[in-house]
Coordinates of C-alpha atoms and ligand atoms in Angstrom, one line a residue:
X13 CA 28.0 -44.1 8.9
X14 CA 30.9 -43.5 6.7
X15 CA 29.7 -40.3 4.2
X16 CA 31.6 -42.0 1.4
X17 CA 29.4 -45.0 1.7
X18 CA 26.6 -42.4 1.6
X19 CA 27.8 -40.1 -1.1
X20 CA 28.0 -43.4 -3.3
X21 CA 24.6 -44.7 -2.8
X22 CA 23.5 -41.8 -3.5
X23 CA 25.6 -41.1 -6.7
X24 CA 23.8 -44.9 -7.6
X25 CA 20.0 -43.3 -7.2
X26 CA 18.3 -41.8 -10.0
X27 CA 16.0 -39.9 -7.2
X28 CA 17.0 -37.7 -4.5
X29 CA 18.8 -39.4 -1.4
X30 CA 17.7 -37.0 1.6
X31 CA 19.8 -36.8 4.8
X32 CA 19.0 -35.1 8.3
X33 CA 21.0 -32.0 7.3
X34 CA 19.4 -31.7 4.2
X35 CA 16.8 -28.8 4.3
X36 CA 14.3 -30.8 2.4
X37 CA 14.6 -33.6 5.4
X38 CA 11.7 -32.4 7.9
X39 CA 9.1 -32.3 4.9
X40 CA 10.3 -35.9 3.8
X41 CA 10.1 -37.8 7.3
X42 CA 6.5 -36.4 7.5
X43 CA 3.6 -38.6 7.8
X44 CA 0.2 -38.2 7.2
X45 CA -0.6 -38.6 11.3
X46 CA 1.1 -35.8 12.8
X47 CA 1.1 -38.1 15.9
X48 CA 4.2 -39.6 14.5
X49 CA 7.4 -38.3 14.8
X50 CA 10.0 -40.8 13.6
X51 CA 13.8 -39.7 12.3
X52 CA 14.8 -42.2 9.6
X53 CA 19.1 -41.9 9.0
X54 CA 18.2 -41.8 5.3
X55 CA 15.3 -41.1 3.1
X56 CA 15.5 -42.6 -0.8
X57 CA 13.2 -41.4 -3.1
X58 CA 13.3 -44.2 -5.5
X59 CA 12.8 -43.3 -8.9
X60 CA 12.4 -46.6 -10.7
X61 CA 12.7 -50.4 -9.7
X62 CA 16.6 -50.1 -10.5
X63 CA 16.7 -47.9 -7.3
X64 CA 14.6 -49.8 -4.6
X65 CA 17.2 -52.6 -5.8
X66 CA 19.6 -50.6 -4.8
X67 CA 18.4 -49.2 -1.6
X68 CA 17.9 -52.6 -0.1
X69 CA 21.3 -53.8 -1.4
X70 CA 22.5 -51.2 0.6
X71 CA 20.6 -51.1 3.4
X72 CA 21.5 -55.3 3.9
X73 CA 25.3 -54.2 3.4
X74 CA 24.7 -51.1 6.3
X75 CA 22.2 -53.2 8.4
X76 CA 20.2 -50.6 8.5
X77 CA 16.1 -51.0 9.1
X78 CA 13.8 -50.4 6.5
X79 CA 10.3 -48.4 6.5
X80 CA 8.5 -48.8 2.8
X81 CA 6.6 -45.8 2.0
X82 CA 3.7 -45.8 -0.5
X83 CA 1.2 -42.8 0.4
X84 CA 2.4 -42.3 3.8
X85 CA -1.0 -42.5 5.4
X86 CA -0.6 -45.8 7.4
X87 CA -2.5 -45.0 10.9
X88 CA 0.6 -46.2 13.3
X89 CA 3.1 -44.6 10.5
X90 CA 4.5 -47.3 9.4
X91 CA 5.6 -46.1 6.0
X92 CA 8.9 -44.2 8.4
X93 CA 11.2 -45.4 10.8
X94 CA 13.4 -44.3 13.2
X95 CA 17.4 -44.4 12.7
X96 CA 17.2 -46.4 9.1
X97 CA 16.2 -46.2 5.5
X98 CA 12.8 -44.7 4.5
X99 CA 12.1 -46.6 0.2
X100 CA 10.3 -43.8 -0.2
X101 CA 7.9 -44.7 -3.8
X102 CA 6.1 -41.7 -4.1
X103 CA 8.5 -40.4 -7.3
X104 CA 7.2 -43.7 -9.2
X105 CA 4.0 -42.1 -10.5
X106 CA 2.6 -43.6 -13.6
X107 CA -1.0 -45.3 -14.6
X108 CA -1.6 -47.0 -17.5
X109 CA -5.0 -48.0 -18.9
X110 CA -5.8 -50.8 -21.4
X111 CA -9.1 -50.0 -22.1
X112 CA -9.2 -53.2 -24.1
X113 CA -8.8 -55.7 -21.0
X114 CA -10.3 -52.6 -19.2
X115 CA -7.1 -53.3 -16.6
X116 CA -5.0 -50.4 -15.0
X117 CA -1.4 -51.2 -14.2
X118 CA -0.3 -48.4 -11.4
X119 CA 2.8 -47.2 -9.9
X120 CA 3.7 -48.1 -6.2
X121 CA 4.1 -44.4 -5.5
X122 CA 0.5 -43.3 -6.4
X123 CA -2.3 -42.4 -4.4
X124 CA -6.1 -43.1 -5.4
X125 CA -6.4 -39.6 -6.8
X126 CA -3.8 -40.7 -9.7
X127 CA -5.5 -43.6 -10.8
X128 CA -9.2 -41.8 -10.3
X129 CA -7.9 -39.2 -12.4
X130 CA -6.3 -41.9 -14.9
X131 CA -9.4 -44.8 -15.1
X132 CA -12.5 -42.2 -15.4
X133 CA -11.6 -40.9 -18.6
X134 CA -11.5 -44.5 -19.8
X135 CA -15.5 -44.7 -17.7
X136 CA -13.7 -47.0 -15.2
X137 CA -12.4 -47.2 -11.8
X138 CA -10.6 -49.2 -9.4
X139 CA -12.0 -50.2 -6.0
X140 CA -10.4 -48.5 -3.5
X141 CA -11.1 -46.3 -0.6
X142 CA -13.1 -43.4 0.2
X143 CA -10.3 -40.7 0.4
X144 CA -8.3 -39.6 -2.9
X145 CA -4.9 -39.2 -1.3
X146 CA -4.1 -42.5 0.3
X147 CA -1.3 -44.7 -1.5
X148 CA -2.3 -47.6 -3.5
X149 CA 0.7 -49.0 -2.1
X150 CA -0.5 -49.9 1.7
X151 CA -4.0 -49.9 0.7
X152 CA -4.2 -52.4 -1.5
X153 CA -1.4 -54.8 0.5
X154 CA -4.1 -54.6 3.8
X155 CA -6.5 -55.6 1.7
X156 CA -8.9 -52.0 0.8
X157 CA -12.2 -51.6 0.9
X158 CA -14.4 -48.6 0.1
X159 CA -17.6 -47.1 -2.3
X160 CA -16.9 -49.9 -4.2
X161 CA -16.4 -53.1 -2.3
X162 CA -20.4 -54.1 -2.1
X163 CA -20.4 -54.0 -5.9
X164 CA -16.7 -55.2 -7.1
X165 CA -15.4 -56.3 -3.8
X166 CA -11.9 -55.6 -1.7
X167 CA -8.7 -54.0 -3.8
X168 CA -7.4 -57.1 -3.4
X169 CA -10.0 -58.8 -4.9
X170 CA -9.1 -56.7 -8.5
X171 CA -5.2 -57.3 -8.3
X172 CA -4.0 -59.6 -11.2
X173 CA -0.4 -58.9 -11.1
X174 CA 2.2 -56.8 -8.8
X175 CA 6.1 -56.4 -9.6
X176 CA 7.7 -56.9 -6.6
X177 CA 11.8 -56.5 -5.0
X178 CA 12.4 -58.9 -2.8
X179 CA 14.5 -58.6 0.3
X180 CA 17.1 -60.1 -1.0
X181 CA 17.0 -57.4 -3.9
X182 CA 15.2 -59.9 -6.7
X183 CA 12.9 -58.3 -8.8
X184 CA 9.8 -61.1 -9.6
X185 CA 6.4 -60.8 -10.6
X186 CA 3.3 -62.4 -8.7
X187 CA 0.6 -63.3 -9.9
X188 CA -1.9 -66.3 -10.4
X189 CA 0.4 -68.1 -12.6
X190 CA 4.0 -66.7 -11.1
X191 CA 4.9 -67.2 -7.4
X192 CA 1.1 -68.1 -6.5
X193 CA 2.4 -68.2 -3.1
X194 CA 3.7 -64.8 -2.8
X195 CA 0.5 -63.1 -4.6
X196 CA -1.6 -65.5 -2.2
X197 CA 0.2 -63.3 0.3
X198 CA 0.3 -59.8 -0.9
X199 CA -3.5 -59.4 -1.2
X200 CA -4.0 -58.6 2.4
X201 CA -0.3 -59.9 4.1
X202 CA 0.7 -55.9 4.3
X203 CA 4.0 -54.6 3.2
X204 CA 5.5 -57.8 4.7
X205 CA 7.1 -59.5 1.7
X206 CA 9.0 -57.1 -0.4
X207 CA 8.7 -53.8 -1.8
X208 CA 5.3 -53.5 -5.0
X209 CA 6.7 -51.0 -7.4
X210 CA 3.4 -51.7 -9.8
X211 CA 0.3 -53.3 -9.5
X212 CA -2.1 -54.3 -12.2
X213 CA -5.6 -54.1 -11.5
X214 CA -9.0 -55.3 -13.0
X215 CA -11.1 -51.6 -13.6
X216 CA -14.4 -51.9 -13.6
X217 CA -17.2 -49.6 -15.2
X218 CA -17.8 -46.8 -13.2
X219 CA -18.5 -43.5 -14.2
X220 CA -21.3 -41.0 -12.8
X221 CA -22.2 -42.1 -9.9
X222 CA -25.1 -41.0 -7.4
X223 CA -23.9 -40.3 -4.3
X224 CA -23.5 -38.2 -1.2
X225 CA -24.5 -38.1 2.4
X226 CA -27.9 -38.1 4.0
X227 CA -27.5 -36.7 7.6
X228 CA -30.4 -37.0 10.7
X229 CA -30.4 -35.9 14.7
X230 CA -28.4 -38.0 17.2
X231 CA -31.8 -38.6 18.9
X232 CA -32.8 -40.6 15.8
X233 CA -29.2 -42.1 15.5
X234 CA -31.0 -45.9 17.0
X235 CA -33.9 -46.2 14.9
X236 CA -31.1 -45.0 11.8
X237 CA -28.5 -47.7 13.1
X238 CA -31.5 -50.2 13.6
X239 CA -32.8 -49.5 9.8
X240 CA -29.3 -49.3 8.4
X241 CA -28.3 -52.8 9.6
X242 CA -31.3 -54.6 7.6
X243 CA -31.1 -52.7 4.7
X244 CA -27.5 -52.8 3.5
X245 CA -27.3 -56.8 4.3
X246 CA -30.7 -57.1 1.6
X247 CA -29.6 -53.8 -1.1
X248 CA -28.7 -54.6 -4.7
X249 CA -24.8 -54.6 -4.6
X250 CA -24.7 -51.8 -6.7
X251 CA -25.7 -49.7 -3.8
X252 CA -23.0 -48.8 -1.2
X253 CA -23.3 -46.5 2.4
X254 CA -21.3 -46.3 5.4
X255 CA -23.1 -45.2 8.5
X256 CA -21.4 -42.9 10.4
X257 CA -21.6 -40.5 13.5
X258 CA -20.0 -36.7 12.9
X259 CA -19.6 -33.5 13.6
X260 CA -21.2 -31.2 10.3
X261 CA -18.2 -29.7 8.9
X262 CA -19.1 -25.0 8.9
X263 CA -19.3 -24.7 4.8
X264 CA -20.9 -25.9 1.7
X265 CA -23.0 -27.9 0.8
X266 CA -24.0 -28.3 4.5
X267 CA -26.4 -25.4 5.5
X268 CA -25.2 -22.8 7.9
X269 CA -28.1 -24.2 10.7
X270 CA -26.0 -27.6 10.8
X271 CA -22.1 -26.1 10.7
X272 CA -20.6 -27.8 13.6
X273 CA -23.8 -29.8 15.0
X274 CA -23.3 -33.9 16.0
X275 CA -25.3 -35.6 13.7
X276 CA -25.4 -39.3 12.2
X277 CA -25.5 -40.1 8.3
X278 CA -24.9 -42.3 5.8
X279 CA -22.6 -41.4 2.9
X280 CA -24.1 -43.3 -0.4
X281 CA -22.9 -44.5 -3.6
X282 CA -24.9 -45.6 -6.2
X283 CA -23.2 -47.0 -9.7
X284 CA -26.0 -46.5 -12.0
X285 CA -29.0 -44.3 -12.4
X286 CA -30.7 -41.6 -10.4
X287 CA -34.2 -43.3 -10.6
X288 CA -32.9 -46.3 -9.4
X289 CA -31.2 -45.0 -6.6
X290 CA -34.3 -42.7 -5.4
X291 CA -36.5 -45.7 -6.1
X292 CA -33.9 -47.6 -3.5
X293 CA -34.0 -44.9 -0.7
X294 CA -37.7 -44.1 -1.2
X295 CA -38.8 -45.8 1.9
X296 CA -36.3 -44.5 3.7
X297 CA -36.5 -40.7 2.9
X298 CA -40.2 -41.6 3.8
X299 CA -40.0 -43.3 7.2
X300 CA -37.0 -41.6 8.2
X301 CA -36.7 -37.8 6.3
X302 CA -33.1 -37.3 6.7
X303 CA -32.6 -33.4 8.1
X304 CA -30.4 -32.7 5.5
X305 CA -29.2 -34.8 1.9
X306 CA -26.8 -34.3 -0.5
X307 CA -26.9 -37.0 -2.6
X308 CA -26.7 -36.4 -6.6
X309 CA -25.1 -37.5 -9.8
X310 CA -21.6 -37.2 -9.5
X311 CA -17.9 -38.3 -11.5
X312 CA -16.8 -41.0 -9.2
X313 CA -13.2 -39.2 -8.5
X314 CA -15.5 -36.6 -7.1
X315 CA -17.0 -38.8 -4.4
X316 CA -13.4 -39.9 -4.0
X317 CA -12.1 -36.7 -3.1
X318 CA -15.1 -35.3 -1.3
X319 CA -13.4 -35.6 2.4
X320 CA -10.0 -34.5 1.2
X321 CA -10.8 -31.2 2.1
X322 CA -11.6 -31.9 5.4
X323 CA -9.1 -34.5 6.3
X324 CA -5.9 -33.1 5.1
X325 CA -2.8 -34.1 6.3
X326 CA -0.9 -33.0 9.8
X327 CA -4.1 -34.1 11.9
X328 CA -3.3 -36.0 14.9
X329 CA -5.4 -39.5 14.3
X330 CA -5.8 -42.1 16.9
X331 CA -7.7 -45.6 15.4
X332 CA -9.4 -48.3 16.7
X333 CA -10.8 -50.8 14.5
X334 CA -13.0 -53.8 14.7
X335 CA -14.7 -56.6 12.2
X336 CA -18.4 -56.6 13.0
X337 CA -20.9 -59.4 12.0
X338 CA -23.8 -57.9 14.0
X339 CA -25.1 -55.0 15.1
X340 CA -27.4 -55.8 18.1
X341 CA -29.3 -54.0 20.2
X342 CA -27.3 -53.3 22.7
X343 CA -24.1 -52.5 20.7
X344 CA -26.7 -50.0 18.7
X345 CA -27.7 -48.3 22.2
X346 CA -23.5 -48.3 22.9
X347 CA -22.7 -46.8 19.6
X348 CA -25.3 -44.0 19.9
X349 CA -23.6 -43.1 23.5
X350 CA -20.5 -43.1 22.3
X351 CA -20.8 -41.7 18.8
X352 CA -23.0 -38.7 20.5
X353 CA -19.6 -37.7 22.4
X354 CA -17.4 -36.8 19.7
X355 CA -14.4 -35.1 21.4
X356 CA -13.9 -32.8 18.0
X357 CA -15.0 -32.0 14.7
X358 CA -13.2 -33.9 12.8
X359 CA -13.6 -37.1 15.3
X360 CA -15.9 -39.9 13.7
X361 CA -17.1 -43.4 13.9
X362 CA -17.8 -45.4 10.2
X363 CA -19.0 -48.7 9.7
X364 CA -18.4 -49.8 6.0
X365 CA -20.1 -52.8 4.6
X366 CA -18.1 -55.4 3.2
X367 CA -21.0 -57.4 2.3
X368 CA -21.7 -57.8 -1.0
X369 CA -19.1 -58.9 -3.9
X370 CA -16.7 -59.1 -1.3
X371 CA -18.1 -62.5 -0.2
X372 CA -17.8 -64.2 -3.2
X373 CA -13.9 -64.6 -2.3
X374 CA -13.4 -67.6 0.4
X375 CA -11.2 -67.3 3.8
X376 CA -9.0 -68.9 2.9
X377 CA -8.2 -67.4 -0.9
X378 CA -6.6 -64.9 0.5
X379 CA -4.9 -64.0 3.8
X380 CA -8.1 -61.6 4.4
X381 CA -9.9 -63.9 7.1
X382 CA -13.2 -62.8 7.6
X383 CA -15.4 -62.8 4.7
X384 CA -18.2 -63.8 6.6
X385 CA -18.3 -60.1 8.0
X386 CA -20.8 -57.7 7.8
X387 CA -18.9 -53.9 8.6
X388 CA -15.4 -52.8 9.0
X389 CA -16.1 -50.6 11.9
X390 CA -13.3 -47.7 12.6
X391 CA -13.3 -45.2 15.7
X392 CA -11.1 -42.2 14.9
X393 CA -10.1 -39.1 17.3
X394 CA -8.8 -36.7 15.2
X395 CA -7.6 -33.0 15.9
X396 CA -5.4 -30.6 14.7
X397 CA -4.0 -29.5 17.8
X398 CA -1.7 -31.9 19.8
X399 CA -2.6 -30.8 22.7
X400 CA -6.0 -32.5 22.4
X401 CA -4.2 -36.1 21.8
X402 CA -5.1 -37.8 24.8
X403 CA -8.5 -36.7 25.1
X404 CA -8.6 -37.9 21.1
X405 CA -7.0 -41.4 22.2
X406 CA -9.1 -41.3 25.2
X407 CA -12.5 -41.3 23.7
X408 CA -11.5 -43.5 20.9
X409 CA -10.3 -46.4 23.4
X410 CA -13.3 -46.0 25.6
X411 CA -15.3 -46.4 22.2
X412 CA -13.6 -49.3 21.4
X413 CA -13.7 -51.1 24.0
X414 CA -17.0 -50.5 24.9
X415 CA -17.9 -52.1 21.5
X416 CA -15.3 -54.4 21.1
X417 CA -17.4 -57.2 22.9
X418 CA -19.6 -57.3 19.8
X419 CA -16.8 -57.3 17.4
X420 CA -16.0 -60.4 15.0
X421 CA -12.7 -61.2 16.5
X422 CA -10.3 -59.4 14.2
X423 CA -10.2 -56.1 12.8
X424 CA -8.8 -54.3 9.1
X425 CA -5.0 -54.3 9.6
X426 CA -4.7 -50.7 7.9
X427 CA -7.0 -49.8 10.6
X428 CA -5.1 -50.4 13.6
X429 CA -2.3 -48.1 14.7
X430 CA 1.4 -49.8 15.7
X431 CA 2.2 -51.8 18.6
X432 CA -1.6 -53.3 19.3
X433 CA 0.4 -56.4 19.7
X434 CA 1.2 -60.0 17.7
X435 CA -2.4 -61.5 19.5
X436 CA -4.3 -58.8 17.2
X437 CA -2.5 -59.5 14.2
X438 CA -3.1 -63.2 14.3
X439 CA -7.0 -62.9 15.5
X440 CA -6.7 -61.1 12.0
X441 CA -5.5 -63.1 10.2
X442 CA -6.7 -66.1 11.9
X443 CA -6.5 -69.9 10.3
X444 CA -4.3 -67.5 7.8
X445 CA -2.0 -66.7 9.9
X446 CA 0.5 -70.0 9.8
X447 CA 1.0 -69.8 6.2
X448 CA 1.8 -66.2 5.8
X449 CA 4.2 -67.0 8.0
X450 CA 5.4 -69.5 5.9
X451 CA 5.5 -67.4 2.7
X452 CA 7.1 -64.8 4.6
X453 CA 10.2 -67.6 5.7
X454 CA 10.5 -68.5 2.1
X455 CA 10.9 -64.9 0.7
X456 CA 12.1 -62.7 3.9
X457 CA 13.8 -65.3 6.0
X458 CA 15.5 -62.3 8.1
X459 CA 12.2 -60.5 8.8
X460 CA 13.7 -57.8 6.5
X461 CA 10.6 -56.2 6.0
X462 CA 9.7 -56.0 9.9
X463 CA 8.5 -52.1 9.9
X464 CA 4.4 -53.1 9.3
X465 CA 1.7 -55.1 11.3
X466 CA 4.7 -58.0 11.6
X467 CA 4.5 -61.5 10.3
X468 CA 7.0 -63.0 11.7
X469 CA 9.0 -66.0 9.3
X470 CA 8.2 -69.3 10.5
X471 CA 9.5 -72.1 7.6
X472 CA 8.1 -74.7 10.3
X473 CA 4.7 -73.1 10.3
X474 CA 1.8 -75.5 10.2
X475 CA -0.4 -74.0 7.8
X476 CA -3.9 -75.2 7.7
X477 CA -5.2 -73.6 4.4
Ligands
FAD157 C1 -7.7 -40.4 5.9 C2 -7.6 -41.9 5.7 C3 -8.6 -42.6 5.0 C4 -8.5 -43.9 4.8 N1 -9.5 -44.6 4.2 C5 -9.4 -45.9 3.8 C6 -10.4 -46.5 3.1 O1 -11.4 -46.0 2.8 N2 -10.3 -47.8 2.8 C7 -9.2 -48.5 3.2 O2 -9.1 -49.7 2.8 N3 -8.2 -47.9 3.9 C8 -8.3 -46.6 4.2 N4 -7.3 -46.0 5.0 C9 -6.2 -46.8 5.5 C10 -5.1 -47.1 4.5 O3 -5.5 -48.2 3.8 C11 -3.8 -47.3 5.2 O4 -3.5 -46.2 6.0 C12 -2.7 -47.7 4.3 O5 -1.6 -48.2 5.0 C13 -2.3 -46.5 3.5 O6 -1.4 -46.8 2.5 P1 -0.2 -45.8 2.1 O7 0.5 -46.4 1.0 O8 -0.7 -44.4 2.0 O9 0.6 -46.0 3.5 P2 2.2 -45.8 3.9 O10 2.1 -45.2 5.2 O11 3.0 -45.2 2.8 O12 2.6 -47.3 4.0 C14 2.1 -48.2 5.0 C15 2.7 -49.5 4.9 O13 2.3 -50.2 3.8 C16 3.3 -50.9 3.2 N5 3.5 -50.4 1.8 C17 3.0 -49.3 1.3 N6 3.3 -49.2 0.0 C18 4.0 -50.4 -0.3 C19 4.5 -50.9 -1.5 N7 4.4 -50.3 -2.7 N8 5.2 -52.1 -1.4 C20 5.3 -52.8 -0.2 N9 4.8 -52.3 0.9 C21 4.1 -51.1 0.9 C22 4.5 -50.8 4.0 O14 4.5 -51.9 5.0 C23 4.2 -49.6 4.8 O15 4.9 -49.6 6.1 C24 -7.4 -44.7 5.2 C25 -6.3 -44.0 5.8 C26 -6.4 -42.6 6.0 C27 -5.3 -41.9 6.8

């Protein structure tokens, strides 16, 4: 590429323009997933909307590929791209509370740990995730789900409004009211539309929250999984808990007899008081006296960043993912062989529920197909050292498929890692699938936007919803 044409593009950016001789380059094509290792000609650090619109006039005039990058913690990296232009949003960082609509207008460049930070001193919170330093950006598109699904359902489920550049450089809003179609198909159709540079969300009250994990021995990890499955369908939606098998991280608050011992445990949230919440797990702690609990009042950006200690990022992550509706028997006894072979520490299973006010929503509202479901289950190897990457990818695809028999059909797009093929996308997305391809025909004809879990344009589509 002609370096006039570059030198003037970037001349046009109010952020930095980075190139692969530029010693800030190797820092900025870095993912979250360490696995990746993708070398994007240019990297634009978009300041404002003014410079997205210019990055994608540009890259259309270059025909160069895009990547859109939002947190950068997409599992299959998908937030970089190989030989073309990384929109790079982290720079546009702002969150705005109206504690009078209690609504939160965010930034596409922030994670969860800016708006945390922002909504708690207002005693709200948006629902997100359960780790503070994944973008709003990609979360929210796939859909989200986390503490606070059971209670206020998906992320999706709170967006009112998003700004968004088209691919034909257009800056329009969508929302109920403007471009229904295209906010029908943001709240779960990915990154596959145009680039969100901010989102306004419906907060919710949420301040101190009770919460924390409860851990037991693998050898009671059945009767756990067996209790676990009843309970969470029945509990008062205020009430949230991922099961999950793994490996005791070696420091506080976990005591020294459990550093680096398999276990299984749930990881609670509760949004209101501490006697409630003990009255709740009463019969539990009773029938099943976990080995070891942590579970106490806490400011909900605390719980939010709990794991960001342990998960930070330049891990190697391999993910499999799956919807569940049941958890029988045999897919109990399959999860506790499995989950009791956890290749390395920071290796795990989860199963979050997605009961609850997430089911208020119908299929068909948004492109997020399974309502229906009970658990967003997610198998993740995850290591440090990439040497261990196939026996991370090894265990995690023997998990999978071992389990994926008992699966809904689909899984959380955000949870799948790139290239798991067009059949997976659409058992995602389901009847859902033919108009999102639709959408996408009326506002990226060219498959602009191709670097995410693809929808490919189809005008011709036969939608059934
Ligand atoms: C440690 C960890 C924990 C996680 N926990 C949860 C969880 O609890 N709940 C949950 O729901 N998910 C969770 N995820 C998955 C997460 O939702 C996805 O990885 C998501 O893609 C991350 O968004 P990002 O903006 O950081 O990603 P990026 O890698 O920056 O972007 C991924 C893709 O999203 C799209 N995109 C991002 N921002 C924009 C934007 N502003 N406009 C248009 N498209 C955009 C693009 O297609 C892009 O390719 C977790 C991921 C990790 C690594």
């Amino acid at each position: 590429m002609d370096q006039q044409i570059v030198s003037q593009f970037k001349s046009q950016l109010r952020g930095q323009l980075i190139e692969p001789t530029d010693p800030a380059y190797e820092d900025a094509r870095k993912v979250y997933n360490a696995m990746i290792s993708r070398k994007p000609r240019l990297i634009a650090k978009c300041a404002d909307v003014a410079d997205v619109i210019t990055a994608i006039h540009f890259a259309r005039q270059n025909n160069l590929k895009v990547s859109i990058r939002g947190g950068g913690h997409n599992a299959g990296g998908l937030g970089v791209c190989d030989d073309g232009l990384v929109i790079d949003l982290s720079p546009i960082k702002f969150v705005h509370v109206d504690p009078s609509t209690k609504t939160v207008r965010v930034g596409g460049g922030c994670t969860w740990g800016d708006v945390d930070h922002a909504a708690h001193a207002f005693g709200l919170a948006v629902p997100s995730g359960i780790i503070s330093t994944t973008g709003v950006g990609g979360l929210t598109l796939g859909g989200g789900l986390g503490h606070l699904t059971r209670q206020f359902g998906l992320t999706i489920d709170n967006l009112l409004a998003a700004d968004v550049v088209l691919a034909d450089g257009t800056f329009v809003v969508a929302s109920a009211k403007e471009n229904p179609d295209l906010f029908w198909a943001i709240r779960g159709g990915g990154g596959n539309f145009g680039v969100v540079t901010s989102f306004l969300f419906q907060g919710h009250p949420v301040h101190t929250v009770c919460a924390g994990p409860m851990l037991w021995e693998l050898d009671q990890a059945a009767d756990i999984l067996k209790w676990y499955r009843k309970f969470i369908v029945n509990a008062p939606q205020e009430l949230a808990g991922f099961f999950a098998f793994l490996t005791v991280p070696p420091g506080p608050p976990f005591p020294e007899a459990l550093h680096l011992k398999k276990m299984c445990g749930v990881v609670w949230c509760y949004n209101g008081p501490q006697e409630k919440a003990n009255d709740l797990l009463r019969s539990l702690r009773s029938s099943h006296p976990p080995a070891f609990e942590f579970f106490v009042p806490m400011p909900f950006p605390m719980l939010q960043s709990m794991f960001d200690g342990l998960y930070t990022p330049g891990l190697q992550w391999y993910w499999k993912a799956d919807f569940v509706n049941e958890l029988s028997d045999q897919a109990v006894a399959l999860h506790v062989k499995h989950g009791s072979q956890l290749p390395t520490l920071h290796s795990t299973m989860h199963l979050y529920p997605i009961n609850g006010a997430a089911q208020r929503v119908g299929n068909g509202d948004t492109p997020w197909a399974y309502r229906e479901a009970l658990w967003s289950q997610v198998i993740v190897g995850v290591d440090p050292d990439p040497a261990k990457k196939d026996e991370i990818t090894a265990w995690a695809r023997n998990y999978w498929e071992a389990l994926h028999p008992f699966g809904a059909g689909g899984a959380y797009i955000n949870f799948m890692m790139e290239g798991e093929g067009e059949e997976r996308i659409r058992a995602t997305y389901r009847h859902n699938y033919e108009k999102l391809a639709q959408v996408k025909a009326k506002y990226d004809p060219d498959n602009f936007f191709r670097v995410n879990q693809n929808i490919r344009p189809d005008a011709a589509a036969k939608a059934t919803v």
